[in-house]
Coordinates of C-alpha atoms in Angstrom, one line a residue:
Chain A
M1 CA -16.0 -4.8 -19.7
S2 CA -18.9 -6.1 -17.8
S3 CA -17.3 -9.7 -16.9
S4 CA -16.1 -10.3 -13.4
P5 CA -12.3 -9.6 -13.6
T6 CA -11.0 -13.3 -11.7
L7 CA -7.8 -15.0 -10.7
V8 CA -6.3 -15.0 -14.8
D9 CA -6.5 -10.6 -14.1
T10 CA -5.3 -11.2 -11.0
T11 CA -2.1 -12.6 -12.2
R12 CA -2.1 -10.9 -15.6
S13 CA -2.0 -7.5 -13.5
E14 CA 0.8 -8.9 -11.3
W15 CA 3.2 -10.0 -13.9
L16 CA 3.1 -6.6 -16.2
K17 CA 3.5 -4.6 -12.0
F18 CA 7.1 -7.4 -12.0
R19 CA 7.6 -6.4 -15.3
T20 CA 7.8 -3.1 -15.9
V21 CA 10.2 -1.6 -13.0
R22 CA 13.9 -2.0 -13.9
A23 CA 14.1 -3.9 -10.0
S24 CA 13.4 -7.2 -11.5
L25 CA 15.6 -6.9 -14.4
I26 CA 18.3 -5.9 -12.2
G27 CA 16.9 -8.7 -9.9
V28 CA 16.9 -11.0 -12.4
L29 CA 20.8 -10.5 -13.8
T30 CA 22.0 -10.5 -10.7
F31 CA 20.2 -13.8 -10.5
L32 CA 21.8 -15.2 -13.5
V33 CA 25.6 -14.0 -12.3
L34 CA 25.4 -15.0 -9.0
T35 CA 24.3 -19.1 -10.0
V36 CA 25.9 -19.1 -13.6
G37 CA 28.6 -16.6 -13.4
L38 CA 30.1 -18.7 -10.2
A39 CA 29.4 -21.6 -11.5
V40 CA 31.8 -21.1 -14.9
L41 CA 33.6 -19.1 -12.0
V42 CA 34.9 -22.6 -9.9
S43 CA 34.7 -24.2 -12.8
F44 CA 37.6 -23.3 -14.7
I45 CA 39.6 -22.3 -10.8
I46 CA 39.2 -26.5 -10.9
K47 CA 40.9 -27.2 -14.4
A48 CA 43.6 -25.1 -13.6
N49 CA 44.4 -26.6 -10.3
W50 CA 43.5 -29.9 -11.8
N51 CA 46.7 -30.9 -11.9
H52 CA 48.0 -30.2 -8.4
R53 CA 45.2 -31.5 -6.5
D54 CA 46.3 -34.9 -5.0
P55 CA 45.1 -37.9 -6.5
A56 CA 42.4 -39.0 -3.2
R57 CA 40.8 -35.2 -3.9
Q58 CA 41.0 -36.1 -7.9
L59 CA 38.8 -39.6 -7.7
V60 CA 35.5 -38.5 -5.6
F61 CA 35.7 -34.7 -7.5
D62 CA 32.2 -34.7 -8.3
P63 CA 31.1 -33.1 -11.7
V64 CA 27.8 -32.0 -11.3
A65 CA 27.9 -30.8 -7.6
T66 CA 30.8 -28.6 -8.6
S67 CA 29.5 -27.2 -12.5
L68 CA 25.6 -27.1 -9.7
V69 CA 28.5 -24.8 -6.7
G70 CA 26.2 -21.3 -8.4
V71 CA 22.9 -22.0 -6.8
F72 CA 23.9 -22.1 -3.1
F73 CA 24.3 -18.1 -4.5
G74 CA 21.9 -18.1 -6.8
Q75 CA 19.5 -18.7 -3.9
F76 CA 20.1 -15.8 -1.8
A77 CA 19.0 -13.7 -5.4
A78 CA 16.0 -15.5 -5.9
G79 CA 14.5 -15.1 -1.6
V80 CA 15.5 -11.0 -2.6
M81 CA 13.1 -11.3 -5.9
G82 CA 10.2 -13.4 -3.7
A83 CA 10.5 -10.6 -0.8
R84 CA 10.1 -8.3 -2.4
V85 CA 7.2 -8.4 -4.7
I86 CA 5.5 -8.4 -1.4
T87 CA 7.6 -6.1 1.0
S88 CA 8.4 -3.5 -1.9
E89 CA 4.3 -2.9 -2.1
Y90 CA 4.5 -1.6 2.0
A91 CA 7.8 0.1 1.4
S92 CA 5.7 2.5 -1.0
G93 CA 2.5 2.5 0.2
A94 CA 1.4 1.4 -3.5
I95 CA 0.2 -2.0 -1.5
R96 CA -3.9 -0.2 -0.4
T97 CA -3.8 1.1 -4.8
T98 CA -3.2 -3.0 -5.0
L99 CA -6.3 -3.8 -2.9
A100 CA -8.2 -1.6 -3.0
A101 CA -8.1 -2.7 -7.1
V102 CA -7.7 -6.6 -5.4
P103 CA -10.1 -7.0 -3.1
R104 CA -10.0 -10.5 -2.5
R105 CA -6.5 -10.8 -0.8
V106 CA -6.8 -14.8 -1.0
H107 CA -6.1 -13.6 -4.7
L108 CA -3.3 -11.7 -4.8
A109 CA -2.1 -13.0 -2.3
L110 CA -2.0 -16.0 -4.9
A111 CA -1.6 -14.1 -8.3
K112 CA 2.0 -12.9 -7.7
A113 CA 3.2 -16.8 -6.5
I114 CA 1.6 -18.1 -9.3
V115 CA 4.1 -14.5 -11.5
L116 CA 7.3 -16.2 -9.5
L117 CA 6.1 -19.8 -9.4
V118 CA 6.2 -18.9 -13.2
T119 CA 8.8 -16.7 -13.7
F120 CA 12.0 -18.6 -11.6
A121 CA 10.8 -22.4 -12.6
V122 CA 12.0 -20.2 -16.2
L123 CA 14.9 -18.9 -15.2
G124 CA 16.4 -21.7 -12.7
E125 CA 16.1 -24.4 -14.1
V126 CA 17.7 -21.8 -17.7
A127 CA 20.2 -21.1 -15.0
S128 CA 21.0 -24.9 -13.2
F129 CA 21.4 -25.6 -17.1
A130 CA 23.3 -23.6 -18.7
A131 CA 25.3 -23.5 -15.5
F132 CA 25.2 -27.0 -15.7
E133 CA 26.8 -27.5 -19.4
I134 CA 29.2 -25.0 -19.3
G135 CA 30.7 -26.5 -16.2
Q136 CA 31.4 -29.8 -18.4
L137 CA 32.5 -27.7 -21.4
I138 CA 35.2 -26.9 -19.2
Y139 CA 35.8 -29.7 -17.6
K140 CA 36.2 -31.9 -20.5
S141 CA 38.3 -28.9 -22.4
G142 CA 41.2 -29.8 -19.7
H143 CA 40.0 -33.8 -20.1
L144 CA 38.3 -33.9 -15.9
P145 CA 36.3 -35.9 -15.4
T146 CA 32.2 -35.2 -16.9
G147 CA 28.6 -35.3 -16.3
S148 CA 26.2 -35.9 -18.6
L149 CA 22.4 -35.4 -19.0
S150 CA 22.7 -38.5 -20.5
N151 CA 23.2 -40.2 -17.5
S152 CA 19.6 -39.5 -15.4
T153 CA 20.8 -39.1 -11.3
D154 CA 22.5 -35.8 -13.8
L155 CA 20.2 -35.8 -14.7
R156 CA 18.1 -34.9 -12.1
A157 CA 19.7 -33.2 -10.2
V158 CA 19.9 -30.7 -12.8
V159 CA 16.4 -30.4 -13.1
F160 CA 16.4 -30.2 -9.0
A161 CA 18.3 -27.7 -9.1
G162 CA 16.7 -25.9 -10.7
V163 CA 13.3 -26.6 -8.5
Y164 CA 15.3 -26.1 -5.8
L165 CA 16.0 -22.1 -6.8
T166 CA 11.6 -21.7 -7.3
L167 CA 11.1 -23.6 -4.3
L168 CA 13.5 -20.6 -2.1
T169 CA 11.4 -17.9 -3.9
L170 CA 8.6 -18.8 -2.9
V171 CA 10.2 -19.3 0.9
G172 CA 11.2 -15.8 0.1
Y173 CA 7.5 -14.2 -0.8
G174 CA 6.7 -16.8 1.8
L175 CA 8.3 -14.3 4.6
G176 CA 7.9 -10.9 2.9
L177 CA 4.6 -12.0 3.5
L178 CA 4.8 -12.8 6.5
L179 CA 6.9 -10.0 8.1
R180 CA 6.1 -6.9 5.2
T181 CA 9.9 -5.1 5.2
T182 CA 12.6 -5.6 3.1
A183 CA 15.0 -5.7 5.5
T184 CA 12.7 -8.1 8.5
T185 CA 12.3 -10.2 5.2
I186 CA 15.6 -10.6 4.1
S187 CA 17.5 -11.2 7.6
V188 CA 15.4 -13.8 8.5
F189 CA 15.6 -15.7 4.8
V190 CA 19.7 -15.4 5.2
S191 CA 19.4 -16.4 9.1
I192 CA 18.0 -19.4 7.9
L193 CA 20.2 -20.7 4.7
F194 CA 23.3 -19.4 6.7
I195 CA 23.4 -19.0 10.2
V196 CA 21.3 -21.5 12.2
P197 CA 23.2 -24.4 10.3
I198 CA 26.0 -22.9 12.7
I199 CA 24.2 -22.8 15.6
V200 CA 22.7 -26.5 14.6
N201 CA 27.1 -27.2 14.1
F202 CA 27.6 -26.8 17.8
L203 CA 24.8 -28.3 18.7
P204 CA 26.1 -32.2 20.5
S205 CA 26.8 -34.3 16.9
N206 CA 24.1 -37.0 17.6
W207 CA 21.4 -34.1 17.8
Q208 CA 22.9 -32.4 14.3
D209 CA 22.1 -35.8 12.9
H210 CA 18.6 -34.8 13.7
I211 CA 18.6 -31.5 12.3
T212 CA 20.2 -31.2 9.9
K213 CA 18.9 -33.7 7.6
F214 CA 15.7 -31.3 8.3
L215 CA 17.4 -28.2 6.7
P216 CA 16.2 -25.8 3.7
S217 CA 20.6 -26.4 2.4
Q218 CA 20.2 -29.9 3.2
L219 CA 17.2 -30.5 2.0
G220 CA 19.0 -28.8 -1.3
T221 CA 22.0 -30.1 -1.5
S222 CA 19.7 -33.4 -1.3
M223 CA 18.4 -33.1 -3.7
M224 CA 20.8 -31.8 -6.5
S225 CA 23.5 -34.9 -4.7
P226 CA 23.4 -38.5 -7.1
D227 CA 24.7 -39.8 -3.7
L228 CA 23.2 -40.5 -0.1
T229 CA 24.0 -40.5 3.4
S230 CA 23.0 -42.4 6.1
Q231 CA 22.7 -39.2 7.2
A232 CA 20.2 -37.3 4.7
F233 CA 16.8 -37.5 3.7
S234 CA 16.7 -39.0 -0.4
W235 CA 16.4 -36.4 -3.3
G236 CA 12.8 -36.7 -3.6
V237 CA 11.8 -37.1 0.1
S238 CA 14.1 -33.7 0.1
A239 CA 12.0 -32.3 -2.3
L240 CA 8.9 -32.8 -0.8
L241 CA 10.1 -31.6 2.4
L242 CA 11.2 -29.1 0.6
T243 CA 7.8 -28.0 -0.4
L244 CA 6.1 -28.8 2.2
Y245 CA 7.3 -25.5 3.7
T246 CA 7.0 -23.5 1.0
V247 CA 3.6 -24.3 0.9
V248 CA 3.1 -23.8 4.5
I249 CA 5.5 -20.0 4.9
V250 CA 3.5 -19.3 1.9
A251 CA 0.0 -20.3 3.3
A252 CA 1.2 -18.8 7.3
G253 CA 1.5 -15.5 4.8
T254 CA -1.6 -15.3 2.5
V255 CA -3.5 -15.8 6.2
M256 CA -1.4 -12.8 7.7
L257 CA -2.3 -10.3 4.2
V258 CA -6.3 -11.6 4.6
R259 CA -6.1 -10.7 8.5
R260 CA -4.1 -7.5 9.2
D261 CA -5.1 -4.3 8.5
A262 CA -3.1 -2.9 5.1
Chain B
M1 CA -25.4 5.5 -2.0
L2 CA -22.6 5.1 0.4
K3 CA -23.6 4.4 4.0
I4 CA -21.4 4.0 7.2
D5 CA -23.6 1.9 9.3
H6 CA -22.3 2.6 13.1
L7 CA -18.9 2.2 12.0
T8 CA -16.5 1.5 15.0
K9 CA -12.3 1.3 14.7
R10 CA -10.6 0.9 18.3
Y11 CA -6.4 0.4 17.5
G12 CA -5.3 -0.9 20.8
D13 CA -6.6 1.8 23.3
T14 CA -7.5 4.3 21.2
L15 CA -10.9 4.7 19.0
A16 CA -9.7 6.7 16.4
V17 CA -13.5 6.2 14.5
N18 CA -16.6 6.5 17.2
D19 CA -20.8 5.1 15.8
L20 CA -20.6 6.3 13.7
D21 CA -23.6 6.7 11.3
F22 CA -24.2 8.2 8.2
E23 CA -25.5 8.6 4.6
V24 CA -23.5 9.7 1.3
Q25 CA -25.9 10.2 -1.0
P26 CA -25.4 10.8 -4.9
G27 CA -26.1 14.1 -6.9
V28 CA -24.3 15.8 -4.6
V29 CA -20.9 16.9 -3.6
T30 CA -20.3 16.0 0.5
G31 CA -17.5 17.1 3.0
F32 CA -16.7 14.9 5.8
L33 CA -14.7 17.7 8.5
G34 CA -12.5 17.1 11.3
P35 CA -9.4 18.0 12.2
N36 CA -6.3 15.2 12.1
G37 CA -6.3 12.7 14.0
S38 CA -10.6 13.0 14.1
G39 CA -11.2 9.3 12.0
K40 CA -11.8 10.8 8.6
S41 CA -9.2 8.5 6.9
T42 CA -9.8 5.6 9.7
T43 CA -13.2 5.6 7.5
M44 CA -12.1 5.9 4.4
R45 CA -9.7 3.1 4.8
I46 CA -12.4 0.6 6.2
I47 CA -14.4 1.8 3.1
L48 CA -12.9 0.6 0.9
G49 CA -12.5 -2.9 2.6
L50 CA -8.2 -1.4 4.4
D51 CA -9.2 -1.9 7.3
R52 CA -11.5 -4.5 9.1
P53 CA -14.1 -2.1 11.0
T54 CA -13.4 -3.3 14.9
S55 CA -17.9 -2.9 14.7
G56 CA -20.9 -1.5 12.4
R57 CA -19.3 -2.1 8.3
A58 CA -18.9 0.3 5.2
T59 CA -21.6 -0.1 2.0
I60 CA -21.7 0.5 -1.8
N61 CA -25.0 0.6 -2.3
G62 CA -25.4 -2.4 0.1
R63 CA -22.6 -4.2 -0.2
T64 CA -19.4 -4.2 1.5
Y65 CA -15.8 -3.6 -0.3
E66 CA -14.9 -6.4 -0.2
Q67 CA -18.0 -8.7 -1.6
L68 CA -17.6 -5.8 -5.1
K69 CA -16.2 -8.7 -7.9
A70 CA -14.8 -5.3 -10.0
P71 CA -14.4 -2.6 -7.2
L72 CA -12.8 -0.2 -9.0
R73 CA -15.7 -0.2 -11.6
E74 CA -17.6 1.5 -8.7
V75 CA -15.7 2.6 -6.9
G76 CA -13.0 5.1 -7.2
A77 CA -10.7 6.3 -4.5
L78 CA -8.1 8.7 -4.4
L79 CA -6.3 8.3 -0.7
D80 CA -2.6 9.4 0.3
A81 CA -1.4 9.8 -3.3
K82 CA 1.8 8.8 -2.8
S83 CA 0.5 5.2 -2.2
L84 CA 2.9 3.9 -5.4
D85 CA 5.4 2.7 -6.8
P86 CA 7.6 5.5 -6.8
K87 CA 10.0 3.2 -9.3
R88 CA 6.6 2.1 -11.9
S89 CA 5.6 4.3 -14.8
A90 CA 2.4 6.3 -14.6
R91 CA 1.0 4.9 -17.5
N92 CA 2.2 1.3 -16.6
H93 CA 0.5 1.5 -12.8
L94 CA -2.5 2.5 -14.8
R95 CA -2.8 -0.7 -17.0
A96 CA -2.1 -2.2 -14.0
L97 CA -5.2 -1.2 -11.9
A98 CA -6.9 -1.7 -15.3
L99 CA -6.1 -5.8 -16.0
A100 CA -6.9 -7.0 -12.8
N101 CA -10.5 -4.6 -12.8
R102 CA -11.5 -6.1 -16.6
I103 CA -11.5 -2.4 -17.6
P104 CA -10.4 -1.9 -21.2
Q105 CA -6.9 -0.9 -21.9
S106 CA -7.9 2.4 -23.7
R107 CA -9.5 4.2 -20.2
V108 CA -5.8 4.7 -19.6
N109 CA -4.7 6.7 -21.8
D110 CA -8.2 8.2 -22.2
V111 CA -7.9 9.5 -18.1
L112 CA -3.7 10.3 -18.7
E113 CA -5.1 12.8 -20.9
F114 CA -8.2 13.7 -19.0
V115 CA -6.3 14.9 -15.8
G116 CA -4.0 16.4 -18.5
I117 CA -0.7 13.8 -17.9
A118 CA -0.5 12.3 -20.8
S119 CA 2.6 13.5 -22.0
V120 CA 4.7 12.6 -18.8
A121 CA 2.8 9.5 -18.6
H122 CA 5.9 7.3 -19.3
K123 CA 8.0 8.8 -16.4
K124 CA 9.3 7.4 -13.0
V125 CA 6.2 8.5 -10.9
G126 CA 8.6 8.7 -7.9
G127 CA 10.1 11.4 -9.3
F128 CA 6.5 13.7 -9.8
S129 CA 5.3 16.1 -7.3
L130 CA 2.7 16.1 -5.3
G131 CA 0.4 18.0 -7.8
M132 CA 1.2 15.8 -10.1
S133 CA 1.1 12.4 -8.1
Q134 CA -2.7 13.8 -7.3
R135 CA -3.7 14.4 -10.6
L136 CA -2.2 10.3 -11.0
G137 CA -4.4 9.3 -7.6
I138 CA -7.6 11.0 -10.5
A139 CA -7.2 9.4 -13.1
G140 CA -6.5 6.2 -10.9
A141 CA -9.8 6.2 -9.4
L142 CA -11.7 7.8 -12.8
L143 CA -10.4 4.7 -14.5
G144 CA -13.3 2.9 -13.9
D145 CA -15.8 5.6 -14.8
P146 CA -16.9 4.8 -10.9
Q147 CA -20.9 5.5 -10.1
T148 CA -19.2 6.7 -6.7
L149 CA -15.8 8.6 -5.5
L150 CA -13.8 9.1 -2.4
F151 CA -11.2 11.5 -2.1
D152 CA -9.1 11.6 1.0
E153 CA -7.7 15.3 1.2
P154 CA -7.8 16.1 -2.5
V155 CA -6.6 19.2 -2.4
N156 CA -2.9 18.7 -0.6
G157 CA 0.1 19.4 -2.5
L158 CA -2.5 21.6 -5.8
D159 CA -1.5 25.3 -6.7
P160 CA -4.7 27.2 -6.9
E161 CA -5.0 26.6 -10.2
G162 CA -5.9 22.7 -9.2
I163 CA -7.7 23.7 -6.7
R164 CA -9.8 25.9 -8.6
W165 CA -10.1 22.7 -11.3
I166 CA -10.8 19.9 -8.3
R167 CA -13.7 22.2 -7.3
D168 CA -15.8 22.4 -10.2
F169 CA -14.5 18.7 -11.4
F170 CA -16.2 17.7 -8.5
R171 CA -19.1 19.2 -8.4
S172 CA -19.4 18.1 -12.4
L173 CA -18.9 14.5 -11.3
A174 CA -21.9 15.1 -8.8
K175 CA -24.1 16.7 -11.5
E176 CA -23.9 13.7 -14.0
G177 CA -25.7 11.5 -10.6
R178 CA -23.0 10.0 -9.4
T179 CA -22.0 9.7 -5.0
V180 CA -18.7 12.5 -4.5
F181 CA -17.5 11.9 -1.7
V182 CA -14.9 14.5 0.1
S183 CA -12.3 14.8 3.2
S184 CA -10.1 17.7 4.2
H185 CA -9.8 18.8 7.5
L186 CA -10.2 22.6 5.8
M187 CA -13.5 24.6 6.4
S188 CA -12.5 26.7 4.7
E189 CA -12.6 24.1 1.5
M190 CA -15.3 22.7 2.5
A191 CA -17.5 25.5 2.8
V192 CA -17.0 26.2 -1.3
S193 CA -16.2 23.2 -2.5
A194 CA -19.1 20.4 -1.3
D195 CA -23.4 21.2 -0.9
Q196 CA -23.6 18.8 2.0
I197 CA -20.7 18.1 5.5
I198 CA -20.0 15.8 8.2
V199 CA -18.4 17.0 10.4
I200 CA -16.7 14.5 12.7
G201 CA -14.6 15.2 15.7
R202 CA -12.6 12.4 18.3
G203 CA -13.8 10.0 15.4
K204 CA -17.7 10.8 16.8
F205 CA -20.2 12.0 14.2
I206 CA -21.1 15.9 15.7
R207 CA -23.0 17.7 13.5
S208 CA -24.4 17.7 9.0
G209 CA -25.9 19.6 7.0
T210 CA -25.5 22.1 4.3
V211 CA -22.8 25.0 5.0
D212 CA -26.4 27.0 5.2
D213 CA -27.2 24.7 8.4
L214 CA -24.2 24.5 9.9
T215 CA -24.2 28.3 10.1
A216 CA -27.2 29.5 10.3
D217 CA -27.8 28.7 14.1
A218 CA -24.4 30.2 14.8
K219 CA -24.8 32.7 17.4
G220 CA -22.9 35.3 15.6
T221 CA -22.0 39.1 16.5
V222 CA -22.4 43.0 16.1
F223 CA -20.2 45.0 15.3
V224 CA -21.0 48.3 15.6
R225 CA -18.6 51.9 15.9
S226 CA -20.3 55.2 17.7
A227 CA -18.5 58.4 18.9
D228 CA -19.3 57.7 23.2
S229 CA -18.0 53.3 22.8
A230 CA -17.6 52.9 26.7
R231 CA -21.0 54.2 27.8
L232 CA -22.0 52.7 24.5
A233 CA -20.8 49.7 26.1
E234 CA -22.3 50.2 30.2
V235 CA -25.4 50.3 28.1
L236 CA -25.0 47.3 26.2
R237 CA -23.7 45.9 28.6
A238 CA -25.9 47.3 31.8
A239 CA -28.2 45.4 28.7
R240 CA -26.7 41.3 29.1
A241 CA -24.1 41.6 26.2
T242 CA -21.1 40.5 25.9
I243 CA -17.9 43.4 24.6
E244 CA -15.2 42.8 22.8
P245 CA -13.1 45.9 21.9
V246 CA -11.9 46.7 18.5
N247 CA -9.5 49.1 17.4
D248 CA -10.7 52.9 18.9
S249 CA -14.6 53.1 18.6
G250 CA -15.1 49.6 18.0
L251 CA -17.8 47.5 19.7
S252 CA -17.9 43.4 18.9
V253 CA -20.8 43.3 20.8
S254 CA -22.6 39.1 21.2
G255 CA -25.4 38.0 23.0
L256 CA -28.0 40.8 21.4
S257 CA -29.6 41.0 17.3
S258 CA -27.9 44.2 15.2
E259 CA -31.7 45.9 16.1
E260 CA -31.3 45.1 20.2
V261 CA -28.2 47.0 20.4
G262 CA -29.4 49.2 17.7
D263 CA -32.6 49.9 19.3
A264 CA -30.5 50.2 23.1
A265 CA -27.8 53.0 21.4
F266 CA -30.9 54.4 20.9
A267 CA -32.8 54.6 23.6
A268 CA -29.4 55.9 25.7
G269 CA -29.3 58.8 23.0
I270 CA -26.2 57.3 21.7
A271 CA -25.1 58.0 18.7
L272 CA -24.5 55.0 16.4
H273 CA -22.0 55.5 12.9
E274 CA -21.9 51.7 12.4
L275 CA -23.9 48.6 12.6
T276 CA -23.2 45.8 11.5
P277 CA -24.3 42.3 11.8
Q278 CA -21.4 39.6 12.1
R279 CA -22.4 36.4 10.2
A280 CA -20.1 33.6 12.2
S281 CA -18.2 32.0 9.9
L282 CA -17.9 28.0 8.9
E283 CA -14.6 28.5 9.9
D284 CA -16.1 29.5 13.8
V285 CA -19.1 27.0 13.7
F286 CA -16.1 24.1 12.9
M287 CA -14.4 25.5 16.0
D288 CA -16.9 25.9 18.1
L289 CA -18.0 22.3 17.2
T290 CA -14.5 20.1 17.4
A291 CA -13.5 22.7 20.4
D292 CA -13.5 20.4 22.8
S293 CA -12.7 16.8 20.3
L294 CA -9.0 17.9 19.5
E295 CA -6.7 14.5 19.8
Y296 CA -3.8 18.0 20.7
G297 CA -6.2 21.0 21.9
H298 CA -3.9 23.6 21.4
H299 CA -3.6 26.5 24.6
D300 CA -4.3 30.2 23.7
V301 CA -0.8 31.9 23.1
E302 CA 0.5 32.6 25.7
A303 CA 4.2 34.9 26.3
A304 CA 6.4 32.5 27.5
P305 CA 7.2 31.9 31.2

């Protein structure tokens, strides 16, 4: 009882808080269903319709990308989970009890980020590998082309699908720190991933080429794609850029947490 | 010891706390009294480092709250009892607080037993009554066995038995030498539960002292009854008293002591049936002190137009 608590103690406390509400369990299940379940569903549909596919489309079939398609749905569950770690505390007023126990707000922001980072790194990788492996089993059973983890490009795509999900969880968290309410945070999160790309679509095409490759969803696609197109960044640059976005958003959120009255 | 040092907090144009400056001593229960909106909760939040003061500071044993490494082991606070995640159980709520401050997990059961909610500790706090939430809040405040305790409107939502329990509890904490600081907008509550009272209004310090100090210098009235109250009223008015008739034969006299009233009646040959000095209640004192500082001043009830 004599020694001072450290970041480890704050993180243990936040981990206990994370795992002791049912919303976390529901969130995790939703995340897995979207990421793995939808990939499985898509893979089955592709397999069932394979023989009706026009041969040109059979040629460009990408067994890796299609098995990871659930990532672009699971990212919403991940972002919401990230946001709720802080916005639910503002909604209930629990943030005041939390800050009274942990007045070092940078510690608190870091502890929550660590819990999310570790949890979703594990969940994201598990979900990505599961979606990929199940997808390939389905394709194999229909004698479709398949990918393999022994292929370094395929392995990288699967690993970075998990990385993408982890980063987007933290983007949701950072937005939550900045915006404080669940509804606003989710609106902004969805806008960035869905609506901004649509708006960019209406811009003149020479603008589009410059802007699209910077969008988070395009960065995710680049991180998970084996092929490089001239309009997109390489997977490495994409991963770095998305990490940079994430760090900036979480850092900005932490500054606001420190500055604002609770 | 809790020290409020020229504390000012401004929200936009509103001055919520205006240069408050006082000390709260250990060993006694100190009441923090003021009408709603007078800045009590803001002051409490600043003490706990939740809000930043515009100027000045609040310190606990010489340090601001942010400087405390394990704050729950030095300061226990009950703010809004509903400031909890409704979906988490009472025990898990306390376990998380204990982890964050390196308080042994065995304390969780101790404080749950102490406030009498151990049997419902596995339930989600969202289903708790206000009284049960208050008890959980108190358990949280006691978790780190702190030397300084702050309670913001603790009797709200408690039943009479709970109110009595909490009064005795404050006394016992003070008797153990702790600093106990309790806010309330109910003067009647402070009169029975606090040894020392600090009165504020509109964010400003008004007065401090014991209950007796506060009532002693307030002007009391004298109640007299006589068969000839009309003539008695005339006589007393001549002696520059202010008279208000009470019932048929009674008069409430202010501006004269009971001795002066008795002497004046005797000199005029009027027999008195009753002569009772009426001490100002703490309630009257409070109304007097804060009359100009009510945020939402109300006028006397008038007939509707």
